[in-house]
Coordinates of C-alpha atoms and ligand atoms in Angstrom, one line a residue:
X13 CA 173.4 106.0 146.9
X14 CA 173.7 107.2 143.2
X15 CA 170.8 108.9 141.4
X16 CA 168.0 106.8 139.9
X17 CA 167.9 107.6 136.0
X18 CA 164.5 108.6 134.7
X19 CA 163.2 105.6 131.9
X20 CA 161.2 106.6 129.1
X21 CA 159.6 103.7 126.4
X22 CA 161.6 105.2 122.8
X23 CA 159.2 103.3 120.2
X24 CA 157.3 100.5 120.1
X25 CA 156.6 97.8 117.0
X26 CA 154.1 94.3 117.0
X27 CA 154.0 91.6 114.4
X28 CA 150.8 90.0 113.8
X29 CA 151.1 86.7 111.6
X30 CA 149.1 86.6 108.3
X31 CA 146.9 83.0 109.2
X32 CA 143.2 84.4 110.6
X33 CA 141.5 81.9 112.4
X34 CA 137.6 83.5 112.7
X35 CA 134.9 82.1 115.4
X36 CA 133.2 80.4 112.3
X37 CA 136.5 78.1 111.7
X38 CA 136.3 76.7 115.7
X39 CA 132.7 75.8 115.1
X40 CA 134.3 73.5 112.9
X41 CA 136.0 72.0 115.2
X42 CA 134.2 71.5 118.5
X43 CA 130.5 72.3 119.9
X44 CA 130.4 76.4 119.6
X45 CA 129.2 79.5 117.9
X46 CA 130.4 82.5 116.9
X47 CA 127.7 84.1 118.5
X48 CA 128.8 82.1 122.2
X49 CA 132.1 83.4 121.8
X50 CA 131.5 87.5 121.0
X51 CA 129.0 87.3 124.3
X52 CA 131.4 85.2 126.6
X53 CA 134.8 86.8 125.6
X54 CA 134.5 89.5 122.7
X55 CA 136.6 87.5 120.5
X56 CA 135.8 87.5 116.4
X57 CA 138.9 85.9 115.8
X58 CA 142.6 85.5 116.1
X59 CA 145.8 85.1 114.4
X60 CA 147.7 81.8 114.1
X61 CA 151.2 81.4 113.6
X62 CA 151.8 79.2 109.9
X63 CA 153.7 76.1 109.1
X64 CA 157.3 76.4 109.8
X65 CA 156.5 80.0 111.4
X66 CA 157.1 80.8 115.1
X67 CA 157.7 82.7 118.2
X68 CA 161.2 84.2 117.3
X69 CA 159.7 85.1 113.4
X70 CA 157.3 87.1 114.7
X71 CA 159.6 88.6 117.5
X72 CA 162.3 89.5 115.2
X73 CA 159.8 91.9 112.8
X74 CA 158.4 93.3 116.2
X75 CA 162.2 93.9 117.3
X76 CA 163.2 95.5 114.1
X77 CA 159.7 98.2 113.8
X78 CA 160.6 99.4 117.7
X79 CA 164.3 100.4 116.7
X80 CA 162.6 101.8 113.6
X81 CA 160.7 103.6 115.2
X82 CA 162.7 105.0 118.1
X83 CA 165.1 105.9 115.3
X84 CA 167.9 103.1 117.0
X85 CA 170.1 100.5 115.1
X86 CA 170.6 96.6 116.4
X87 CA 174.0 97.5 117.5
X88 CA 172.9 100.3 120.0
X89 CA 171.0 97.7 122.5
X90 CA 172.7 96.0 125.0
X91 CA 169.6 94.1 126.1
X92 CA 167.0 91.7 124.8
X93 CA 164.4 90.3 127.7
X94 CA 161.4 88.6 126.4
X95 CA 159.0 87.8 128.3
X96 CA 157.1 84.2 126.4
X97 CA 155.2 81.3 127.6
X98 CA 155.9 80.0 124.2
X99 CA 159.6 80.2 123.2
X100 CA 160.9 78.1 119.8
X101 CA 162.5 75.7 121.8
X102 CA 162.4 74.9 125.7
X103 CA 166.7 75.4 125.3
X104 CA 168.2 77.9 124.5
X105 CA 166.3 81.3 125.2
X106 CA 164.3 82.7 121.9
X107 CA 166.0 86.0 123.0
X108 CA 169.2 84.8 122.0
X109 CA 167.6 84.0 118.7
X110 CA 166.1 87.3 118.8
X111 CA 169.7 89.1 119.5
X112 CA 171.5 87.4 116.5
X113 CA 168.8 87.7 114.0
X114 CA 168.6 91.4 114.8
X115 CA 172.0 92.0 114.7
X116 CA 172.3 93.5 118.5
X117 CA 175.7 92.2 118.2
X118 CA 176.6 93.9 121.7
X119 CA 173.2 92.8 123.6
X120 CA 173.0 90.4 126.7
X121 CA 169.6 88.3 126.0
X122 CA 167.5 85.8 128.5
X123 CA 164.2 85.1 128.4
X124 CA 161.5 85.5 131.3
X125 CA 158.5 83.0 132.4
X126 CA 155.8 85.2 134.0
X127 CA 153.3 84.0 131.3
X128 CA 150.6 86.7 130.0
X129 CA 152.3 89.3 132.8
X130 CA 155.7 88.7 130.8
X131 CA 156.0 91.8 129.1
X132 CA 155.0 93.8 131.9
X133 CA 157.6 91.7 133.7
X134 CA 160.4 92.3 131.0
X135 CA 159.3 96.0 131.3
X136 CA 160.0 96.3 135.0
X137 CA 163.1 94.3 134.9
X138 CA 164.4 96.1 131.5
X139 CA 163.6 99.7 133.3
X140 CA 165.6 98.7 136.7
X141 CA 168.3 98.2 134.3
X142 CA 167.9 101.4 132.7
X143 CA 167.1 103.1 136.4
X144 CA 170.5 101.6 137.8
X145 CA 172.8 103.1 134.8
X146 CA 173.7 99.3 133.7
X147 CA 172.1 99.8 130.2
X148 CA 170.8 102.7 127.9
X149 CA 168.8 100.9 125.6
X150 CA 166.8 97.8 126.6
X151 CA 164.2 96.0 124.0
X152 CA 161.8 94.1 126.0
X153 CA 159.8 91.6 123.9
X154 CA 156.2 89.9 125.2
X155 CA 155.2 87.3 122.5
X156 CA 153.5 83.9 121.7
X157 CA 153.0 80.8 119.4
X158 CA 150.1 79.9 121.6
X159 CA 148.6 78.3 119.1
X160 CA 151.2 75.0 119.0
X161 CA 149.8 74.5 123.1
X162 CA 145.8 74.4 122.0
X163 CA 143.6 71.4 122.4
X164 CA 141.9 71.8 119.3
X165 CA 139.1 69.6 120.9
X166 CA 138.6 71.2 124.2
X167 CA 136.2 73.9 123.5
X168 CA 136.5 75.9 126.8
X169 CA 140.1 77.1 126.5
X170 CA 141.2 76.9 122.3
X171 CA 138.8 79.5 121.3
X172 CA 140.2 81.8 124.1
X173 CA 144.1 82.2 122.6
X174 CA 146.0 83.6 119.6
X175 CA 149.7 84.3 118.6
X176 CA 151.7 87.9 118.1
X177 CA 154.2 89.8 119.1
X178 CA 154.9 93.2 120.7
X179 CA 158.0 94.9 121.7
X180 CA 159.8 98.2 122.9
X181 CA 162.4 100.0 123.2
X182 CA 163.8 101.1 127.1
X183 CA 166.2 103.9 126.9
X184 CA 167.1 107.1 129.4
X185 CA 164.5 109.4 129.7
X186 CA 166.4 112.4 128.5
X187 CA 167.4 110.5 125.8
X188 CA 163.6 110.2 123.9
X189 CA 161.9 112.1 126.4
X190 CA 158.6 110.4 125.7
X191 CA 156.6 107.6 127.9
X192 CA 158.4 108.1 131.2
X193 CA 157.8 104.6 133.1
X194 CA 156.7 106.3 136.6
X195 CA 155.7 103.1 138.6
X196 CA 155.7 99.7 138.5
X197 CA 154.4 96.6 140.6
X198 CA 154.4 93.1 140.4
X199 CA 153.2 90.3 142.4
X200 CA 152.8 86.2 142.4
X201 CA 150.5 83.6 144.2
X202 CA 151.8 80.2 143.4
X203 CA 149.3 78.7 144.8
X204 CA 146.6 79.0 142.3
X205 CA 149.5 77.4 140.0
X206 CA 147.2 74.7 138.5
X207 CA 144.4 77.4 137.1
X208 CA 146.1 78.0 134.2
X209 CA 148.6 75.2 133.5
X210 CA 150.5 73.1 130.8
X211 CA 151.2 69.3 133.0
X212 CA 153.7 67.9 130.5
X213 CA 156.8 68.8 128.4
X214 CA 159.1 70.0 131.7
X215 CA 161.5 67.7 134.2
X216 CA 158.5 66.5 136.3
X217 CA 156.6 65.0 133.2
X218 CA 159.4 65.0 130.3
X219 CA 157.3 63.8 126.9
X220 CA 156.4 60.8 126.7
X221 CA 153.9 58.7 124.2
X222 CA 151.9 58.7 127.5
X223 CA 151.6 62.2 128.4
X224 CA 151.2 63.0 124.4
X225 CA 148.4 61.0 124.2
X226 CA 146.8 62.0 127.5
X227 CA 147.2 65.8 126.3
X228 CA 149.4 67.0 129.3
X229 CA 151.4 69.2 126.6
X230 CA 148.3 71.5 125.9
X231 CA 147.3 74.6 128.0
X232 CA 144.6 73.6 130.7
X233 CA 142.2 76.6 132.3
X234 CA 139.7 76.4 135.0
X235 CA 138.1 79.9 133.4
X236 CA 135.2 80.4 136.0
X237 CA 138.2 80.6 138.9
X238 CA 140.5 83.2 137.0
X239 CA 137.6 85.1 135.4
X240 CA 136.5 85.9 139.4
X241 CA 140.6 86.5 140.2
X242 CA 140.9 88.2 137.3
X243 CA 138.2 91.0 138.1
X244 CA 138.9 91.3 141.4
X245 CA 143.1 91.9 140.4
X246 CA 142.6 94.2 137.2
X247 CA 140.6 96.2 138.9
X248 CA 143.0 96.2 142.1
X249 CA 145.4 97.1 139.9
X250 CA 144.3 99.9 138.2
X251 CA 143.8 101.5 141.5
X252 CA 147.2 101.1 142.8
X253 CA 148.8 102.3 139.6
X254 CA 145.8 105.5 139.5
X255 CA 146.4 106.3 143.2
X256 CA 146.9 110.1 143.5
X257 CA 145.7 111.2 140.2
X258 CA 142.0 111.7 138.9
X259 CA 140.0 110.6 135.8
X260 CA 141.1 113.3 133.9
X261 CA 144.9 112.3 134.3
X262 CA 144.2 109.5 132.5
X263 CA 144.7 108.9 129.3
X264 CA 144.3 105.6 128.4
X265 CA 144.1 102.2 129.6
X266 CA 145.4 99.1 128.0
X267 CA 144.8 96.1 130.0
X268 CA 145.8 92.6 129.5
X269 CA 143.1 91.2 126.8
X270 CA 142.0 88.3 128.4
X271 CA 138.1 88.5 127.8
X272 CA 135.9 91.8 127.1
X273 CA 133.8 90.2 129.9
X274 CA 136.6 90.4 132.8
X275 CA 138.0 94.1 131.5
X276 CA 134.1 95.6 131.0
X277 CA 133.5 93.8 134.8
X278 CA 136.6 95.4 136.7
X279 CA 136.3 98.6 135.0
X280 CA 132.4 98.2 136.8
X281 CA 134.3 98.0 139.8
X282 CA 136.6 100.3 139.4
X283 CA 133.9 103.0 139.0
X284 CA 135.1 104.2 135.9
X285 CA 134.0 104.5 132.1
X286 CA 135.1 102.4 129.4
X287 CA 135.7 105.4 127.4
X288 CA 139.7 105.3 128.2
X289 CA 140.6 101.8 128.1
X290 CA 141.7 100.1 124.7
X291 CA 140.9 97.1 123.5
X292 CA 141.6 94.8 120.5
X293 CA 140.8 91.5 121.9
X294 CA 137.6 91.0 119.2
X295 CA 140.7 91.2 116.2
X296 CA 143.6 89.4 118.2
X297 CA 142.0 87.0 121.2
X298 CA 144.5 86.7 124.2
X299 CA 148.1 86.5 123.0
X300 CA 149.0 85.9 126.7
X301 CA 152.6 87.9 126.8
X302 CA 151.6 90.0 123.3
X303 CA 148.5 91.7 124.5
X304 CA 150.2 94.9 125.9
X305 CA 152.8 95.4 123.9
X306 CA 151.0 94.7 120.8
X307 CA 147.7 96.9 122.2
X308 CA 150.6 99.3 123.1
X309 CA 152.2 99.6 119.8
X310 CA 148.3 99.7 117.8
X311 CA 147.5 102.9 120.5
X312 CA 150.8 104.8 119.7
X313 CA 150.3 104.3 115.5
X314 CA 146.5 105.4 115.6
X315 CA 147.7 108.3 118.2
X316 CA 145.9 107.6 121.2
X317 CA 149.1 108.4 123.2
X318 CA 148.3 111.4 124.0
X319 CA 151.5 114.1 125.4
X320 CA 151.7 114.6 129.1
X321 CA 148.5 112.3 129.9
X322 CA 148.6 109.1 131.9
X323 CA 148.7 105.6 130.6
X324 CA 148.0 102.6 132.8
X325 CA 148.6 98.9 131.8
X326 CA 147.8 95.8 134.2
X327 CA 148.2 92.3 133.5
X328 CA 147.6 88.6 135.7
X329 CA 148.1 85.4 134.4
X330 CA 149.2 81.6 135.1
X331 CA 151.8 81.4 138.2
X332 CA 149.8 83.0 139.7
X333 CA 151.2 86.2 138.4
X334 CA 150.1 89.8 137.9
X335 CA 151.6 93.3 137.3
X336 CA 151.1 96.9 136.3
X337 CA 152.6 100.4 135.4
X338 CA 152.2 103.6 135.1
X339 CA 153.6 105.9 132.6
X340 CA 153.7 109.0 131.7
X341 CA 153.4 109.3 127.9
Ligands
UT7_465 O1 145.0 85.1 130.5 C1 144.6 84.1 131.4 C2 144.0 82.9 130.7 N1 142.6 83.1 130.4 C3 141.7 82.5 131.2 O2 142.0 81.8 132.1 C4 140.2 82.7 130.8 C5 139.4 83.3 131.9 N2 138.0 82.9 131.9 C6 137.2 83.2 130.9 O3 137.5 84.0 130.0 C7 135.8 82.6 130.9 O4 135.6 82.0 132.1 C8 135.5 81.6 129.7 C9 135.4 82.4 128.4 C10 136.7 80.6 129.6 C11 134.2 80.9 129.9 O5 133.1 81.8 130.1 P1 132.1 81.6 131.3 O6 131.1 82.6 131.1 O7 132.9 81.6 132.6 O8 131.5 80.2 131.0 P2 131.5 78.9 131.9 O9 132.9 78.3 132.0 O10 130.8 79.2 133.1 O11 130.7 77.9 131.0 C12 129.3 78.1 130.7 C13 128.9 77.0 129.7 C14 129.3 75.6 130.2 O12 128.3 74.7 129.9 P3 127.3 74.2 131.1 O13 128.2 73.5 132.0 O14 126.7 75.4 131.6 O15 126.4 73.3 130.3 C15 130.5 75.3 129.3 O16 130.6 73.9 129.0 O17 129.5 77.2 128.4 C16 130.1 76.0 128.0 N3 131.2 76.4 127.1 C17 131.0 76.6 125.8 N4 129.9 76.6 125.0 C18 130.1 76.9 123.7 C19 132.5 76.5 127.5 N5 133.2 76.8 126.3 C20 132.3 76.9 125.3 C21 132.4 77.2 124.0 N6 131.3 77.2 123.2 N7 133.6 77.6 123.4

């Protein structure tokens, strides 16, 4: 059996687009408050992609401030995985977009459906690639146009989602010798496969003026079942990827931004303070694949990486799916 090679992230970059949708505009358009929506989910508002704007716009910047910042050109990846709910168009894969924009004229690119536990997804499949010796530089990509899915009349689930991108950069350990990618898990329960869930648009309901007009192409949540899953799994989660280290290991948390609510209640039952974990889910909502990479790449610019310490991220989302790492930054 040949060696396993050490994988280290090598820079990170997000793109936020510029359109800010606050609480205040949804109480213009269905029965809510601002104040409703800072108690139930933490959210003040969120970015919104703009006319003619989209997934690979947004993915593309991202893209371009990782390699900036891992000091990499285009032409030295030779693979783009993005992991989106949300991709320009259902054929072909926004990665290929992605690879030409770019200029990663030597890249492989394909696109992942694992939906807000894409990028850790991307990330596990981009460092096996980077474990096995089959690529040096990988740039994973979690990113979404959420926003072009919302029911801008159905109160319970269009106030919870936003847009963005985040990506990174995959490369050999001794190569950037920071952010050394010590564990990873993921996991899947497609039987809860109608909580979060978008009817229409693929081959067992293709468009029609029907389905448009019955709304089957907009995302549909039963939130009181995930928010109980979704306690229960974070806080699982954070476990596993903790086991064998203490507190003071840690140094910081980024979890999937899916509602202040769920994060403060599995850290609760975790047994742990708040003081570690980051969140930006009151400036961004949940950008479903973005959250990480975007939370990732806001912790490394205001230097809350911190050398030598622990970093844990855990995500769950529609499939069911879930995931998490562990890396030492
Ligand atoms: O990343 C995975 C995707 N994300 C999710 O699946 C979301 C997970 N779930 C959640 O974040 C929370 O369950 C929500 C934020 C969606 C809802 O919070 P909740 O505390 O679980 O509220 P609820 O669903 O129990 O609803 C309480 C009340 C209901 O009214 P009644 O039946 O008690 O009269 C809702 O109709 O709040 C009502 N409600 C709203 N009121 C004002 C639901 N949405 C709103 C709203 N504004 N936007």
């Amino acid at each position: 059996m040949t060696s396993r090679v050490r994988v280290g992230i090598a820079g990170t970059g997000s793109c936020m687009p510029e359109r800010v949708m606050t609480n205040h505009d949804f109480a213009k358009l269905v029965d809510t408050s601002d104040e409703w929506i800072v108690q139930r989910t933490g959210i003040k508002e969120r970015r919104f992609v703009s006319e003619g704007e989209c997934t690979s716009d947004l993915c593309v910047v991202a893209a371009q401030r990782a390699l900036e910042s891992a000091g990499l050109k285009a032409t030295d990846v030779d693979l783009v995985i993005t992991g989106t709910l949300t991709p320009d168009y259902l054929l072909p894969a926004v990665s290929c977009l992605i690879q030409d924009r770019i200029g990663a004229k030597r890249a492989g690119a394909f696109d992942l459906s694992a939906a807000c536990t894409g990028f850790l997804t991307a990330l596990s499949v981009g460092e096996s690639f980077v474990a096995a010796g089959r690529a040096k530089c990988v740039l994973v990509i979690g990113a979404e146009s959420l926003s072009r899915f919302l029911d801008l009349q159905d109160r319970s689930s269009c106030i919870l989602f936003g847009d963005g991108a985040g990506a990174a950069i995959l490369r050999p350990w001794d190569d950037c010798r920071t952010g050394e990618v010590l564990k990873t898990t993921l996991g899947a329960d497609g039987s809860g496969f109608e909580l979060i869930h978008m009817k229409g648009g693929g081959a067992k309901q293709p468009p029609t003026q029907e389905s448009v007009a019955r709304g089957d192409h907009f995302i549909r949540l039963k939130g009181r079942e995930v928010f109980r899953f979704a306690v229960t799994k974070m806080s699982d989660l954070i476990v596993e990827m903790a086991e064998g280290y203490s507190y003071e290991d840690i140094g910081l948390i980024v979890p999937h931004q899916v509602n202040a609510r769920i994060i403060e209640s599995a850290m609760e039952r975790v047994g742990w303070p708040l003081d570690k974990v980051f969140i930006n889910i009151d400036k961004y909502g949940n950008t479903s694949a973005g959250t990480i990479p975007i939370a990732l790449d806001e912790a490394r610019r205001a230097g809350r990486l911190e050398s030598g310490k622990l970093l844990i991220s855990v995500a769950f989302g529609a499939g069911l799916t879930w995931g998490g790492t562990l890396i030492r930054w």
